[in-house]
PDB file of C-alpha atoms in Angstrom:
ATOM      1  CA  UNK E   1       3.140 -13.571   6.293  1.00  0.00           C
ATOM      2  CA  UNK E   2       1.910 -12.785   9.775  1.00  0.00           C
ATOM      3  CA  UNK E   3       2.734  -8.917   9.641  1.00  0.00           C
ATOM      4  CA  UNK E   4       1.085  -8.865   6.671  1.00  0.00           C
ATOM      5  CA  UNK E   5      -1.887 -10.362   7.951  1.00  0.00           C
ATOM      6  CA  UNK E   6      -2.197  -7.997  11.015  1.00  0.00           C
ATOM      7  CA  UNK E   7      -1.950  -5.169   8.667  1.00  0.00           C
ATOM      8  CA  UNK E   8      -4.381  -6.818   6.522  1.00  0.00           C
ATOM      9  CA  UNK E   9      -6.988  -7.044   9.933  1.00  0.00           C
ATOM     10  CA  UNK E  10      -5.924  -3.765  10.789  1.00  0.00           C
ATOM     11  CA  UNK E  11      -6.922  -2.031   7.371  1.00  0.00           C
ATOM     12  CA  UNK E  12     -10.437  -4.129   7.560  1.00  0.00           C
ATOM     13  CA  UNK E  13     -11.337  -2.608  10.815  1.00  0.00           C
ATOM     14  CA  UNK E  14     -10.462   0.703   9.754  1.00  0.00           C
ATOM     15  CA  UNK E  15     -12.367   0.741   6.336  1.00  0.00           C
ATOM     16  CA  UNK E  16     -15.195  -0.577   8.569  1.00  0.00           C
ATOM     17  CA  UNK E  17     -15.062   1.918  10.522  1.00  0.00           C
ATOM     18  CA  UNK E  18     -15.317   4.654   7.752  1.00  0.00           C
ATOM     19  CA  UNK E  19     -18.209   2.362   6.484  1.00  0.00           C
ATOM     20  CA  UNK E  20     -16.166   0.871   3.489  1.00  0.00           C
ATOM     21  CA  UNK E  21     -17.117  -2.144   1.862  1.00  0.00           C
ATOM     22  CA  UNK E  22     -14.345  -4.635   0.241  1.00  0.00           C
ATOM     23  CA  UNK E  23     -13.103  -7.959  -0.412  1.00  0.00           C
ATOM     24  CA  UNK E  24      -9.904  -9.612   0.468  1.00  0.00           C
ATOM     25  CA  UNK E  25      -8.798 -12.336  -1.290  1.00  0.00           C
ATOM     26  CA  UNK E  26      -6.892 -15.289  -0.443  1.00  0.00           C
ATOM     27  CA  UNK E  27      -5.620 -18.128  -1.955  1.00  0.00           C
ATOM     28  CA  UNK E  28      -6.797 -20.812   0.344  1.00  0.00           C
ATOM     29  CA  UNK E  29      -9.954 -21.669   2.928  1.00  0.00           C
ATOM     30  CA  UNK E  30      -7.191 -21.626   5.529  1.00  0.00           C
ATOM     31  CA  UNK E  31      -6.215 -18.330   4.790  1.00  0.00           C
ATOM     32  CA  UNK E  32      -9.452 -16.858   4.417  1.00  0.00           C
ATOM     33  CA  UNK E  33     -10.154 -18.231   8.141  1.00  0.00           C
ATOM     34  CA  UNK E  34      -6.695 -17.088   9.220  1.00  0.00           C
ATOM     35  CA  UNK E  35      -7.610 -13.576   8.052  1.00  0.00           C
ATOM     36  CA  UNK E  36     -11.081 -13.436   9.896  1.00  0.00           C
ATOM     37  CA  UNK E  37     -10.027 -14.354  12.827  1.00  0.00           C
ATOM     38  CA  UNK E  38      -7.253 -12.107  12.770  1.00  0.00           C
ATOM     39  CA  UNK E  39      -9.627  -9.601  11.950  1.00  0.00           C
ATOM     40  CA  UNK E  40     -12.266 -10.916  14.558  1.00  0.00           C
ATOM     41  CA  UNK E  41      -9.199 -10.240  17.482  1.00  0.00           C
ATOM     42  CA  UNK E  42      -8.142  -6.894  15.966  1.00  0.00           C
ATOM     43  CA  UNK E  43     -11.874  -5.950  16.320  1.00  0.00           C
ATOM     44  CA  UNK E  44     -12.188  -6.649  19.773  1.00  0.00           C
ATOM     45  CA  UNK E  45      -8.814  -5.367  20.799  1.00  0.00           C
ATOM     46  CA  UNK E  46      -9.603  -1.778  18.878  1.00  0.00           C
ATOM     47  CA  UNK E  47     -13.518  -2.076  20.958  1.00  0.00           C
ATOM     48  CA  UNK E  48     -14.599  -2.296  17.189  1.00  0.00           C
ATOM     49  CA  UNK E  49     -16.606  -5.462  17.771  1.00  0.00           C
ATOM     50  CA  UNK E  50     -19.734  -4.034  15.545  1.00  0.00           C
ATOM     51  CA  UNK E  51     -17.052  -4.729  12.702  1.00  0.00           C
ATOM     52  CA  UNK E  52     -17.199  -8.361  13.398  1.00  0.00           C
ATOM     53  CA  UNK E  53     -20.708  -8.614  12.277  1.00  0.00           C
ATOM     54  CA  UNK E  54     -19.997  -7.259   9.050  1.00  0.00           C
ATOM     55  CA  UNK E  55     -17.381  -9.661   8.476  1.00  0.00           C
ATOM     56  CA  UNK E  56     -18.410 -12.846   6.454  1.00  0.00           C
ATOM     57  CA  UNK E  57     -15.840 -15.762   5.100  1.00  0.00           C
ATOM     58  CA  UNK E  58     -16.863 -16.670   1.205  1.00  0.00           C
ATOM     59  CA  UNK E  59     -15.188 -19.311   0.047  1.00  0.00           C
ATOM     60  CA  UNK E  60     -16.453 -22.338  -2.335  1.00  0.00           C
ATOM     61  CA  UNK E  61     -17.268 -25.005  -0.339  1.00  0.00           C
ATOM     62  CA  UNK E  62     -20.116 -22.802   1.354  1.00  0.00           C
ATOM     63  CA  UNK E  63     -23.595 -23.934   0.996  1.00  0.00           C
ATOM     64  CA  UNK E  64     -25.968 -22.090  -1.008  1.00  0.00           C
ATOM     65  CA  UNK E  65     -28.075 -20.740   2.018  1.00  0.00           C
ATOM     66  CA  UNK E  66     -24.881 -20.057   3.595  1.00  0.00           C
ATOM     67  CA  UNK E  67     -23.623 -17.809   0.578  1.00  0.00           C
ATOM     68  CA  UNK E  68     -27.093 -16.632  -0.223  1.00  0.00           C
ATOM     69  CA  UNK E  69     -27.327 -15.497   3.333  1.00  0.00           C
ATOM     70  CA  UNK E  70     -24.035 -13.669   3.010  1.00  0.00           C
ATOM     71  CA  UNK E  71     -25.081 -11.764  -0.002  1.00  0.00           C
ATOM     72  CA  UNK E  72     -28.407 -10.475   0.828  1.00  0.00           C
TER      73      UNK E  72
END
C-alpha cells in the first residue's frame, strides 16, 4: 500500500509535468488525502511545486462552491 502510493505520487508529478490531465481514484476520503499529500511531498522533493496547484481532492462531502471551484 505505501509503495504503491509513492508510485502513484510519482506518476502524478510526471504526467504533470508533460501537461497531462487525469484522475485517480480511491476508495475512501482518507485515501484520497493520503494520495495528495503524498503527491504534495513528491512535488516539492522533485522542485515540481507548480504541480501542487494543479492538484485538487474531489470527494463527496465537498461543498458545491468547493467542487464548482475545482471544475471551472
Amino acid at each position: 500500500h505505501g509503495s504503491a502510493s509513492a508510485d502513484i505520487a510519482r506518476i502524478v508529478i510526471y504526467l504533470l509535468a508533460q501537461n497531462q490531465t487525469g484522475i485517480v481514484f480511491c476508495n475512501s476520503i482518507k485515501s484520497v488525502n493520503a494520495i495528495y499529500e503524498l503527491i504534495e511531498k513528491e512535488a516539492h522533493r522533485q522542485q515540481h511545486s507548480i504541480a501542487v496547484d494543479c492538484v485538487a481532492t474531489y470527494f463527496a462531502g465537498l461543498s458545491h462552491d468547493r467542487r464548482h471551484a475545482i471544475i471551472n
